[in-house]
Coordinates of N, CA and C and ligand atoms in Angstrom, one line a residue:
M168 N 10.9 16.8 -22.5 CA 11.7 16.9 -21.2 C 12.8 17.9 -21.3
A169 N 13.0 18.5 -22.5 CA 14.1 19.4 -22.7 C 14.2 20.6 -21.8
D170 N 13.1 21.1 -21.3 CA 13.1 22.3 -20.5 C 13.2 22.0 -19.0
K171 N 13.3 20.7 -18.7 CA 13.3 20.3 -17.3 C 14.6 19.7 -16.9
D172 N 15.1 19.9 -15.7 CA 16.3 19.3 -15.3 C 16.1 17.8 -14.9
V173 N 17.1 17.0 -15.1 CA 16.9 15.6 -14.8 C 17.1 15.4 -13.3
L174 N 16.2 14.7 -12.6 CA 16.3 14.4 -11.2 C 17.0 13.1 -11.0
I175 N 16.5 12.1 -11.8 CA 16.9 10.7 -11.6 C 17.2 10.1 -13.0
Q176 N 18.3 9.4 -13.0 CA 18.7 8.6 -14.2 C 19.0 7.2 -13.8
L177 N 18.3 6.2 -14.4 CA 18.5 4.8 -14.1 C 19.1 4.2 -15.4
N178 N 20.2 3.5 -15.3 CA 20.8 2.9 -16.4 C 21.0 1.4 -16.2
G179 N 20.3 0.5 -16.8 CA 20.5 -0.9 -16.7 C 20.3 -1.5 -15.3
I180 N 19.3 -1.0 -14.6 CA 19.1 -1.5 -13.2 C 18.5 -2.9 -13.2
R181 N 19.3 -3.8 -12.6 CA 18.8 -5.1 -12.4 C 18.7 -5.4 -10.9
K182 N 17.8 -6.2 -10.5 CA 17.7 -6.7 -9.1 C 17.4 -8.2 -9.1
V183 N 18.3 -8.9 -8.5 CA 18.1 -10.4 -8.3 C 18.0 -10.7 -6.9
Y184 N 17.0 -11.4 -6.5 CA 16.8 -11.8 -5.1 C 17.2 -13.3 -5.0
G185 N 17.7 -13.6 -3.8 CA 18.0 -15.0 -3.5 C 19.3 -15.5 -4.0
D186 N 19.8 -16.6 -3.4 CA 21.1 -17.2 -3.8 C 20.9 -18.4 -4.7
E187 N 20.1 -19.4 -4.3 CA 19.9 -20.6 -5.1 C 18.8 -20.4 -6.1
A188 N 17.6 -20.3 -5.6 CA 16.5 -20.0 -6.4 C 16.4 -18.5 -6.7
K189 N 17.0 -18.1 -7.8 CA 17.0 -16.6 -8.0 C 15.8 -16.1 -8.7
T190 N 15.3 -14.9 -8.2 CA 14.2 -14.2 -8.8 C 14.8 -12.9 -9.4
E191 N 14.7 -12.7 -10.7 CA 15.1 -11.5 -11.3 C 13.9 -10.5 -11.3
A192 N 13.9 -9.7 -10.3 CA 12.7 -8.8 -10.1 C 12.7 -7.6 -11.1
L193 N 13.9 -7.2 -11.4 CA 14.1 -6.1 -12.4 C 15.1 -6.5 -13.4
K194 N 14.8 -6.4 -14.7 CA 15.6 -7.0 -15.8 C 16.2 -5.9 -16.7
G195 N 16.8 -4.9 -16.1 CA 17.4 -3.8 -16.9 C 16.5 -2.7 -17.1
I196 N 16.4 -1.8 -16.1 CA 15.5 -0.6 -16.2 C 16.3 0.6 -16.6
N197 N 15.9 1.2 -17.7 CA 16.5 2.5 -18.1 C 15.4 3.5 -18.0
L198 N 15.6 4.6 -17.2 CA 14.5 5.5 -16.9 C 15.1 6.9 -16.6
E199 N 14.5 7.9 -17.1 CA 14.8 9.3 -16.7 C 13.6 9.9 -16.1
I200 N 13.8 10.5 -14.9 CA 12.7 11.2 -14.2 C 13.2 12.7 -14.1
A201 N 12.4 13.6 -14.5 CA 12.7 15.0 -14.5 C 12.3 15.6 -13.2
E202 N 12.9 16.7 -12.8 CA 12.5 17.5 -11.6 C 11.0 17.9 -11.9
G203 N 10.2 17.7 -10.9 CA 8.8 18.1 -11.0 C 7.9 17.1 -11.7
D204 N 8.4 16.0 -12.1 CA 7.6 15.0 -12.7 C 6.5 14.4 -11.8
Y205 N 5.4 14.0 -12.3 CA 4.3 13.4 -11.5 C 4.0 12.1 -12.2
I206 N 4.5 11.0 -11.7 CA 4.5 9.7 -12.4 C 3.7 8.6 -11.6
A207 N 2.9 7.9 -12.4 CA 2.2 6.7 -11.8 C 2.9 5.5 -12.4
L208 N 3.3 4.6 -11.5 CA 3.9 3.3 -11.9 C 2.9 2.2 -11.7
R209 N 2.6 1.5 -12.8 CA 1.5 0.5 -12.8 C 2.1 -0.8 -13.3
G210 N 1.3 -1.9 -13.0 CA 1.7 -3.2 -13.4 C 1.1 -4.2 -12.5
R211 N 1.0 -5.5 -13.0 CA 0.4 -6.5 -12.2 C 1.2 -6.8 -11.0
S212 N 0.6 -7.5 -10.0 CA 1.2 -7.9 -8.8 C 2.5 -8.8 -9.2
G213 N 3.6 -8.5 -8.6 CA 4.8 -9.3 -8.9 C 5.6 -8.7 -10.0
S214 N 5.2 -7.6 -10.7 CA 5.9 -7.1 -11.8 C 7.2 -6.3 -11.5
G215 N 7.3 -6.0 -10.2 CA 8.6 -5.3 -9.8 C 8.4 -3.9 -9.3
K216 N 7.1 -3.5 -9.1 CA 6.9 -2.1 -8.8 C 7.5 -1.7 -7.4
S217 N 7.3 -2.5 -6.4 CA 7.8 -2.2 -5.1 C 9.3 -2.2 -5.1
T218 N 9.9 -3.2 -5.8 CA 11.3 -3.3 -5.9 C 11.9 -2.0 -6.5
L219 N 11.3 -1.6 -7.6 CA 11.8 -0.4 -8.2 C 11.7 0.9 -7.3
L220 N 10.5 1.0 -6.6 CA 10.3 2.1 -5.7 C 11.3 2.0 -4.6
N221 N 11.6 0.8 -4.1 CA 12.5 0.7 -3.0 C 13.9 1.1 -3.4
I222 N 14.3 0.7 -4.6 CA 15.7 1.1 -5.1 C 15.7 2.6 -5.3
I223 N 14.7 3.2 -5.9 CA 14.7 4.7 -6.1 C 14.7 5.4 -4.7
G224 N 14.1 4.8 -3.7 CA 14.0 5.4 -2.4 C 15.2 5.1 -1.5
G225 N 16.2 4.4 -2.1 CA 17.4 4.1 -1.3 C 17.2 3.1 -0.2
M226 N 16.1 2.3 -0.3 CA 15.9 1.3 0.8 C 16.4 0.0 0.4
D227 N 16.7 -0.2 -0.9 CA 17.3 -1.4 -1.4 C 18.3 -1.1 -2.4
K228 N 19.3 -2.0 -2.6 CA 20.4 -1.7 -3.6 C 20.2 -2.6 -4.9
P229 N 20.4 -2.0 -6.0 CA 20.4 -2.8 -7.2 C 21.5 -3.8 -7.3
T230 N 21.3 -4.9 -7.9 CA 22.3 -5.9 -8.1 C 23.3 -5.4 -9.1
E231 N 22.8 -4.6 -10.1 CA 23.6 -4.2 -11.2 C 23.0 -2.9 -11.7
G232 N 23.8 -2.0 -12.3 CA 23.3 -0.8 -13.0 C 23.6 0.5 -12.2
E233 N 23.4 1.6 -12.9 CA 23.7 2.9 -12.3 C 22.4 3.6 -11.9
Y234 N 22.5 4.2 -10.7 CA 21.4 5.0 -10.2 C 22.0 6.4 -9.9
I235 N 21.6 7.4 -10.7 CA 22.1 8.8 -10.4 C 21.0 9.7 -10.0
F236 N 21.2 10.3 -8.9 CA 20.2 11.3 -8.4 C 20.9 12.6 -8.3
R237 N 20.4 13.6 -9.2 CA 21.1 14.8 -9.4 C 22.6 14.5 -9.7
D238 N 23.5 14.8 -8.8 CA 24.9 14.4 -9.2 C 25.4 13.3 -8.2
I239 N 24.5 12.6 -7.6 CA 24.9 11.6 -6.6 C 24.8 10.2 -7.3
R240 N 25.9 9.4 -7.2 CA 25.8 8.0 -7.6 C 25.3 7.1 -6.5
V241 N 23.9 7.0 -6.5 CA 23.3 6.3 -5.3 C 23.6 4.8 -5.3
D242 N 23.9 4.2 -6.4 CA 24.2 2.8 -6.4 C 25.5 2.5 -5.8
R243 N 26.3 3.5 -5.6 CA 27.6 3.3 -4.9 C 27.6 3.6 -3.4
L244 N 26.4 4.1 -2.9 CA 26.3 4.4 -1.5 C 25.8 3.2 -0.7
S245 N 26.2 3.1 0.5 CA 25.7 2.1 1.4 C 25.7 2.6 2.9
G246 N 25.1 1.9 3.8 CA 25.2 2.2 5.2 C 24.8 3.7 5.4
K247 N 25.7 4.4 6.2 CA 25.4 5.7 6.6 C 25.2 6.7 5.4
G248 N 26.0 6.5 4.3 CA 25.8 7.4 3.2 C 24.5 7.2 2.5
L249 N 24.0 6.0 2.5 CA 22.6 5.8 1.9 C 21.6 6.3 2.8
D250 N 21.7 6.2 4.1 CA 20.8 6.7 5.1 C 20.7 8.2 4.9
E251 N 21.8 8.9 4.8 CA 21.9 10.3 4.7 C 21.2 10.8 3.4
F252 N 21.5 10.0 2.3 CA 20.9 10.4 1.0 C 19.4 10.3 1.1
R253 N 18.9 9.3 1.8 CA 17.4 9.1 1.9 C 16.8 10.2 2.7
R254 N 17.4 10.5 3.8 CA 16.9 11.5 4.7 C 16.8 12.9 4.0
A255 N 17.8 13.2 3.2 CA 17.9 14.5 2.6 C 17.0 14.6 1.4
N256 N 16.7 13.5 0.8 CA 16.0 13.6 -0.6 C 14.7 12.9 -0.7
I257 N 14.3 12.0 0.1 CA 13.2 11.2 -0.1 C 12.1 11.3 1.0
S258 N 10.9 11.3 0.6 CA 9.8 11.2 1.6 C 8.9 10.0 1.1
F259 N 8.6 9.1 2.1 CA 7.7 8.0 1.8 C 6.3 8.2 2.3
V260 N 5.4 8.0 1.5 CA 4.0 8.0 1.9 C 3.4 6.6 1.7
F261 N 4.1 5.7 2.2 CA 3.7 4.3 2.0 C 2.5 3.9 3.0
Q262 N 1.8 2.9 2.6 CA 0.7 2.4 3.3 C 1.0 2.0 4.8
Q263 N 2.0 1.2 4.9 CA 2.2 0.6 6.2 C 3.6 1.0 6.8
F264 N 4.5 1.4 6.0 CA 5.9 1.5 6.5 C 6.2 3.0 6.8
A265 N 5.3 3.9 6.4 CA 5.7 5.3 6.5 C 5.9 5.8 7.9
L266 N 5.1 5.3 8.8 CA 5.1 6.0 10.1 C 5.7 5.1 11.2
M267 N 6.2 5.7 12.3 CA 6.5 4.9 13.4 C 5.3 4.8 14.3
M268 N 4.7 3.7 14.2 CA 3.3 3.5 14.8 C 3.2 3.7 16.3
Q269 N 4.2 3.4 17.0 CA 4.1 3.5 18.5 C 4.3 5.0 19.0
Y270 N 4.6 5.9 18.0 CA 4.9 7.3 18.4 C 3.7 8.1 18.1
T271 N 3.7 9.4 18.6 CA 2.6 10.3 18.4 C 2.7 10.9 17.0
V272 N 1.7 11.6 16.6 CA 1.7 12.3 15.3 C 2.8 13.4 15.4
E273 N 2.8 14.1 16.5 CA 3.9 15.1 16.6 C 5.3 14.6 16.4
E274 N 5.5 13.5 17.1 CA 6.9 12.9 17.0 C 7.2 12.4 15.6
N275 N 6.2 11.9 14.9 CA 6.5 11.5 13.5 C 6.8 12.6 12.6
V276 N 6.1 13.7 12.8 CA 6.3 14.9 11.9 C 7.6 15.6 12.3
E277 N 7.9 15.5 13.6 CA 9.2 16.1 14.0 C 10.4 15.4 13.5
L278 N 10.3 14.1 13.3 CA 11.5 13.3 13.0 C 12.4 13.9 11.9
P279 N 11.9 14.3 10.7 CA 12.8 14.8 9.7 C 13.4 16.2 10.1
L280 N 12.7 16.9 11.0 CA 13.2 18.2 11.4 C 14.4 18.1 12.4
L281 N 14.5 16.9 13.0 CA 15.6 16.8 14.0 C 17.0 16.8 13.3
F282 N 16.9 16.5 12.0 CA 18.2 16.5 11.3 C 18.6 17.8 10.7
K283 N 17.7 18.8 10.9 CA 18.0 20.2 10.4 C 18.4 21.0 11.6
K284 N 19.1 22.1 11.3 CA 19.5 23.0 12.3 C 18.4 24.0 12.7
L285 N 17.5 23.5 13.5 CA 16.3 24.3 13.9 C 16.2 24.2 15.4
S286 N 15.7 25.3 16.0 CA 15.4 25.3 17.4 C 14.1 24.6 17.7
K287 N 13.8 24.3 18.9 CA 12.6 23.6 19.3 C 11.3 24.4 18.9
K288 N 11.5 25.7 19.1 CA 10.4 26.6 18.7 C 10.1 26.6 17.2
E289 N 11.2 26.7 16.4 CA 11.1 26.6 15.0 C 10.4 25.3 14.5
R290 N 10.9 24.2 15.2 CA 10.3 22.9 14.8 C 8.8 22.9 15.1
Q291 N 8.4 23.4 16.3 CA 7.0 23.4 16.7 C 6.2 24.2 15.7
A292 N 6.7 25.3 15.2 CA 6.0 26.2 14.2 C 5.7 25.4 13.0
I293 N 6.8 24.7 12.5 CA 6.6 23.9 11.3 C 5.6 22.7 11.5
I294 N 5.8 22.1 12.6 CA 4.8 20.9 12.9 C 3.4 21.4 12.9
N295 N 3.1 22.5 13.6 CA 1.8 23.0 13.7 C 1.3 23.4 12.3
E296 N 2.1 24.1 11.5 CA 1.7 24.5 10.2 C 1.3 23.3 9.3
K297 N 2.1 22.3 9.3 CA 1.9 21.1 8.4 C 0.7 20.3 8.9
L298 N 0.5 20.2 10.2 CA -0.7 19.5 10.7 C -1.9 20.2 10.4
K299 N -1.9 21.6 10.5 CA -3.0 22.4 10.1 C -3.4 22.2 8.7
K300 N -2.3 22.3 7.8 CA -2.5 22.2 6.4 C -3.2 20.8 6.1
M301 N -2.9 19.8 6.8 CA -3.5 18.5 6.6 C -4.7 18.2 7.4
G302 N -5.1 19.2 8.2 CA -6.4 19.1 8.9 C -6.3 18.1 10.1
I303 N -5.1 17.9 10.7 CA -5.0 17.0 11.8 C -4.3 17.6 13.0
L304 N -4.4 18.9 13.1 CA -3.8 19.5 14.3 C -4.3 19.0 15.6
R305 N -5.6 18.7 15.6 CA -6.2 18.2 16.9 C -5.7 16.8 17.2
L306 N -5.0 16.1 16.3 CA -4.5 14.8 16.6 C -3.1 14.8 17.0
K307 N -2.5 16.0 17.2 CA -1.1 16.1 17.4 C -0.5 15.2 18.4
Y308 N -1.2 15.0 19.6 CA -0.6 14.2 20.6 C -1.1 12.7 20.7
K309 N -1.8 12.4 19.6 CA -2.3 11.0 19.5 C -1.3 10.0 19.0
Q310 N -1.4 8.8 19.5 CA -0.5 7.7 19.0 C -1.0 7.3 17.6
V311 N 0.0 7.1 16.7 CA -0.4 6.8 15.3 C -1.3 5.5 15.2
T312 N -1.0 4.5 16.0 CA -1.9 3.3 16.0 C -3.3 3.6 16.2
K313 N -3.6 4.7 16.9 CA -5.0 5.0 17.2 C -5.7 5.8 16.1
L314 N -5.0 6.1 15.0 CA -5.6 6.9 14.0 C -6.3 6.0 12.9
S315 N -7.2 6.5 12.2 CA -7.8 5.8 11.0 C -6.8 5.8 9.9
G316 N -7.1 5.0 8.9 CA -6.2 4.9 7.7 C -5.9 6.2 7.0
G317 N -7.0 7.0 6.9 CA -6.9 8.3 6.2 C -6.1 9.3 7.1
E318 N -6.3 9.2 8.4 CA -5.6 10.1 9.3 C -4.1 9.7 9.3
Q319 N -3.8 8.4 9.2 CA -2.4 8.0 9.1 C -1.7 8.6 7.8
Q320 N -2.5 8.5 6.7 CA -2.0 9.0 5.4 C -1.7 10.5 5.6
R321 N -2.6 11.2 6.2 CA -2.4 12.7 6.4 C -1.2 13.0 7.2
C322 N -1.0 12.1 8.2 CA 0.2 12.3 9.1 C 1.5 12.0 8.3
A323 N 1.4 11.0 7.4 CA 2.6 10.7 6.6 C 2.9 11.8 5.6
I324 N 1.8 12.4 5.1 CA 2.0 13.6 4.2 C 2.5 14.8 4.9
A325 N 2.0 15.0 6.1 CA 2.4 16.1 7.0 C 3.9 16.0 7.2
R326 N 4.4 14.8 7.5 CA 5.8 14.5 7.7 C 6.6 14.8 6.4
A327 N 6.0 14.4 5.3 CA 6.7 14.6 4.0 C 6.8 16.1 3.8
L328 N 5.8 16.9 4.1 CA 5.8 18.3 4.0 C 6.9 19.0 4.9
A329 N 7.0 18.4 6.1 CA 8.0 19.0 7.1 C 9.4 18.7 6.6
A330 N 9.6 17.5 6.0 CA 10.9 17.1 5.5 C 11.3 18.0 4.3
D331 N 10.3 18.4 3.6 CA 10.5 19.3 2.4 C 11.5 18.6 1.4
S332 N 11.4 17.3 1.3 CA 12.3 16.6 0.4 C 11.8 16.7 -1.1
P333 N 12.7 16.7 -2.0 CA 12.3 16.9 -3.4 C 11.5 15.8 -4.0
L334 N 11.7 14.5 -3.5 CA 11.1 13.4 -4.1 C 10.1 12.7 -3.1
I335 N 8.9 12.5 -3.6 CA 7.9 11.9 -2.7 C 7.5 10.6 -3.4
L336 N 7.6 9.5 -2.6 CA 7.3 8.1 -3.1 C 6.1 7.6 -2.4
A337 N 5.1 7.1 -3.1 CA 3.9 6.6 -2.5 C 3.5 5.2 -3.1
D338 N 3.4 4.2 -2.3 CA 3.0 2.9 -2.7 C 1.5 2.7 -2.4
E339 N 0.7 2.7 -3.4 CA -0.7 2.6 -3.2 C -1.3 3.5 -2.1
P340 N -1.1 4.8 -2.4 CA -1.5 5.8 -1.3 C -2.9 5.8 -1.0
T341 N -3.8 5.3 -1.9 CA -5.2 5.3 -1.6 C -5.8 3.9 -1.3
G342 N -4.9 2.9 -1.4 CA -5.3 1.5 -1.4 C -6.2 1.1 -0.2
A343 N -5.9 1.6 1.0 CA -6.7 1.2 2.1 C -7.8 2.2 2.5
L344 N -8.0 3.2 1.7 CA -8.9 4.3 2.0 C -10.3 4.2 1.3
D345 N -11.3 4.8 1.9 CA -12.6 4.9 1.2 C -12.4 5.9 0.0
V346 N -13.3 5.9 -0.9 CA -13.2 6.7 -2.1 C -13.0 8.2 -1.8
T347 N -13.8 8.7 -0.9 CA -13.7 10.2 -0.6 C -12.4 10.5 0.0
T348 N -11.9 9.8 1.0 CA -10.6 10.0 1.6 C -9.5 9.9 0.6
G349 N -9.6 8.8 -0.2 CA -8.7 8.6 -1.3 C -8.5 9.8 -2.2
E350 N -9.7 10.4 -2.6 CA -9.7 11.5 -3.5 C -9.1 12.7 -2.8
E351 N -9.3 12.9 -1.5 CA -8.7 14.0 -0.7 C -7.2 13.9 -0.7
I352 N -6.7 12.6 -0.5 CA -5.3 12.4 -0.5 C -4.7 12.7 -1.9
M353 N -5.4 12.3 -2.9 CA -4.9 12.6 -4.3 C -4.8 14.1 -4.5
T354 N -5.8 14.9 -4.0 CA -5.8 16.3 -4.1 C -4.5 16.9 -3.5
V355 N -4.2 16.3 -2.3 CA -2.9 16.8 -1.6 C -1.7 16.5 -2.5
L356 N -1.6 15.3 -3.1 CA -0.5 15.0 -3.9 C -0.5 15.9 -5.2
D357 N -1.7 16.2 -5.7 CA -1.7 17.1 -6.9 C -1.2 18.5 -6.5
N358 N -1.5 18.9 -5.3 CA -1.0 20.2 -4.8 C 0.5 20.2 -4.6
L359 N 1.0 19.1 -4.1 CA 2.5 19.0 -3.9 C 3.2 19.0 -5.2
H360 N 2.6 18.4 -6.2 CA 3.1 18.5 -7.5 C 3.1 19.9 -8.1
K361 N 2.0 20.6 -7.8 CA 2.0 22.0 -8.3 C 3.0 22.9 -7.6
E362 N 3.4 22.5 -6.3 CA 4.4 23.2 -5.6 C 5.8 22.9 -6.0
G363 N 5.9 21.9 -7.0 CA 7.2 21.6 -7.6 C 7.8 20.3 -7.1
K364 N 7.1 19.6 -6.3 CA 7.7 18.3 -5.8 C 7.6 17.3 -7.0
T365 N 8.6 16.4 -7.0 CA 8.6 15.2 -7.9 C 7.9 14.1 -7.2
I366 N 6.9 13.5 -7.8 CA 6.1 12.5 -7.2 C 6.1 11.2 -8.0
L367 N 6.4 10.1 -7.4 CA 6.3 8.8 -8.0 C 5.4 7.9 -7.2
L368 N 4.3 7.5 -7.8 CA 3.3 6.7 -7.0 C 3.0 5.4 -7.7
V369 N 2.9 4.3 -6.9 CA 2.5 3.0 -7.4 C 1.0 2.9 -7.2
T370 N 0.3 2.5 -8.2 CA -1.1 2.2 -8.0 C -1.7 1.2 -9.0
H371 N -2.7 0.5 -8.5 CA -3.4 -0.5 -9.4 C -4.6 0.2 -10.0
D372 N -5.0 1.4 -9.5 CA -6.2 2.1 -9.9 C -6.0 3.1 -11.0
A373 N -6.6 2.8 -12.1 CA -6.5 3.7 -13.3 C -6.9 5.1 -13.0
K374 N -7.9 5.3 -12.2 CA -8.4 6.6 -11.8 C -7.4 7.4 -11.0
V375 N -6.7 6.7 -10.1 CA -5.7 7.3 -9.3 C -4.5 7.7 -10.3
A376 N -4.2 6.7 -11.1 CA -3.0 6.9 -12.1 C -3.3 8.1 -13.0
A377 N -4.6 8.4 -13.3 CA -4.9 9.5 -14.2 C -4.5 10.9 -13.6
H378 N -4.3 11.0 -12.3 CA -3.9 12.2 -11.6 C -2.4 12.5 -12.1
A379 N -1.6 11.5 -12.4 CA -0.2 11.7 -12.8 C -0.2 12.3 -14.2
E380 N 1.0 12.9 -14.5 CA 1.2 13.4 -15.9 C 1.8 12.4 -16.8
R381 N 2.3 11.3 -16.2 CA 3.1 10.4 -17.0 C 2.8 9.0 -16.3
Q382 N 2.6 8.0 -17.2 CA 2.4 6.7 -16.6 C 3.4 5.7 -17.1
L383 N 3.9 4.9 -16.2 CA 4.9 3.9 -16.6 C 4.3 2.5 -16.3
F384 N 4.7 1.5 -17.1 CA 4.1 0.2 -17.0 C 5.2 -0.8 -16.8
L385 N 5.2 -1.6 -15.8 CA 6.1 -2.7 -15.6 C 5.5 -4.0 -15.9
K386 N 6.2 -4.9 -16.6 CA 5.8 -6.2 -16.8 C 7.0 -7.2 -16.7
D387 N 6.9 -8.1 -15.7 CA 8.0 -9.1 -15.5 C 9.3 -8.4 -15.4
G388 N 9.4 -7.3 -14.7 CA 10.7 -6.6 -14.4 C 11.2 -5.7 -15.5
R389 N 10.3 -5.5 -16.5 CA 10.7 -4.6 -17.6 C 9.7 -3.5 -17.8
L390 N 10.2 -2.3 -18.2 CA 9.3 -1.2 -18.5 C 8.7 -1.5 -19.9
V391 N 7.4 -1.4 -20.1 CA 6.8 -1.7 -21.4 C 5.8 -0.6 -21.7
S392 N 5.2 -0.7 -22.9 CA 4.2 0.2 -23.3 C 2.9 -0.2 -22.6
E393 N 1.9 0.7 -22.6 CA 0.6 0.4 -22.0 C 0.0 -0.9 -22.6
E394 N 0.1 -1.0 -24.0 CA -0.5 -2.1 -24.7 C 0.1 -3.4 -24.2
E395 N 1.5 -3.4 -24.2 CA 2.2 -4.6 -23.7 C 1.9 -5.0 -22.3
S396 N 1.5 -4.0 -21.5 CA 1.3 -4.2 -20.1 C 0.0 -5.0 -19.8
E397 N -0.9 -5.0 -20.8 CA -2.2 -5.7 -20.7 C -3.0 -5.1 -19.6
L398 N -2.8 -3.9 -19.3 CA -3.6 -3.2 -18.3 C -4.6 -2.2 -18.9
M399 N -4.7 -2.2 -20.2 CA -5.6 -1.3 -20.9 C -7.0 -1.4 -20.4
Q400 N -7.6 -0.3 -20.2 CA -9.0 -0.3 -19.8 C -9.9 -0.8 -20.9
N401 N -11.1 -1.1 -20.6 CA -12.2 -1.6 -21.6 C -11.9 -3.0 -22.2
Ligands
ADP767 N1 12.7 -9.8 -0.6 C1 12.5 -10.6 -1.6 N2 13.0 -11.8 -1.7 C2 12.8 -12.6 -2.8 N3 12.0 -12.3 -3.8 C3 11.4 -11.1 -3.7 C4 11.6 -10.2 -2.6 N4 10.8 -9.0 -2.9 C5 10.2 -9.2 -4.0 N5 10.5 -10.4 -4.6 C6 10.0 -11.0 -5.9 O1 10.4 -10.1 -6.9 C7 9.3 -9.9 -7.8 C8 8.8 -8.5 -7.8 O2 8.2 -8.2 -6.6 P1 7.6 -6.8 -6.2 O3 8.6 -5.7 -6.6 O4 7.2 -6.8 -4.8 O5 6.4 -6.6 -7.2 P2 5.1 -5.7 -7.1 O6 5.3 -4.6 -6.2 O7 4.9 -5.2 -8.5 O8 3.9 -6.6 -6.7 C9 8.3 -11.0 -7.4 O9 8.5 -12.1 -8.1 C10 8.5 -11.1 -5.9 O10 8.1 -12.4 -5.5
MG768 MG1 4.2 -4.1 -4.4

């Protein structure tokens, strides 16, 4: 990692849910993610994958520990500051939460552009370019609820492309898709990685994880080796 800049540094990240019956979802995560990394996060259900992704995405706050993104102390942000951090730096390509379902494809892809100093014409040019790239230009004025799972994923990725954010987070990006569409989505993520984006994806699927350059394994809230994770193939 010596030749790459550090994008994210996590030091002793803990997350405890609940007041009385406490669940310690993350038990001290130390992790460095470099600019341009392509990482698959794996682990059994309940191991803390979504919690870790949510904290990295600025959607949830750690109970304890440091989260540094470039030179930003994210663990010290809240409210508006955290919203701004998220908007400027993170794109989500999540299964269910990525899109505003009652809006059109165009409105969804336009959303991140509204926070940039762009004219309507400039926004339209970017929207059309990204929709074309994802092969869904013809769906521009369709409501997201009326799209198939694969089309929704394409829309979410088109929005991530429009946002042009450095970090892309995906929770089971192929989970709800048939094999062919899933592979197409992975090719898109591979290309985004080649363009220099940092990608962190959660997956149960070893074949999907194999697209990444680095695999991380969570077990009971701790990062472990593949052997300890008990997720070894064969
Ligand atoms: N909002 C919450 N409130 C209470 N417990 C939660 C909450 N979210 C997750 N947990 C618990 O934290 C642990 C890790 O959950 P999660 O991060 O969703 O795991 P994964 O994504 O690997 O399935 C689980 O025990 C889960 O029940
Ligand atoms: Mg999860």
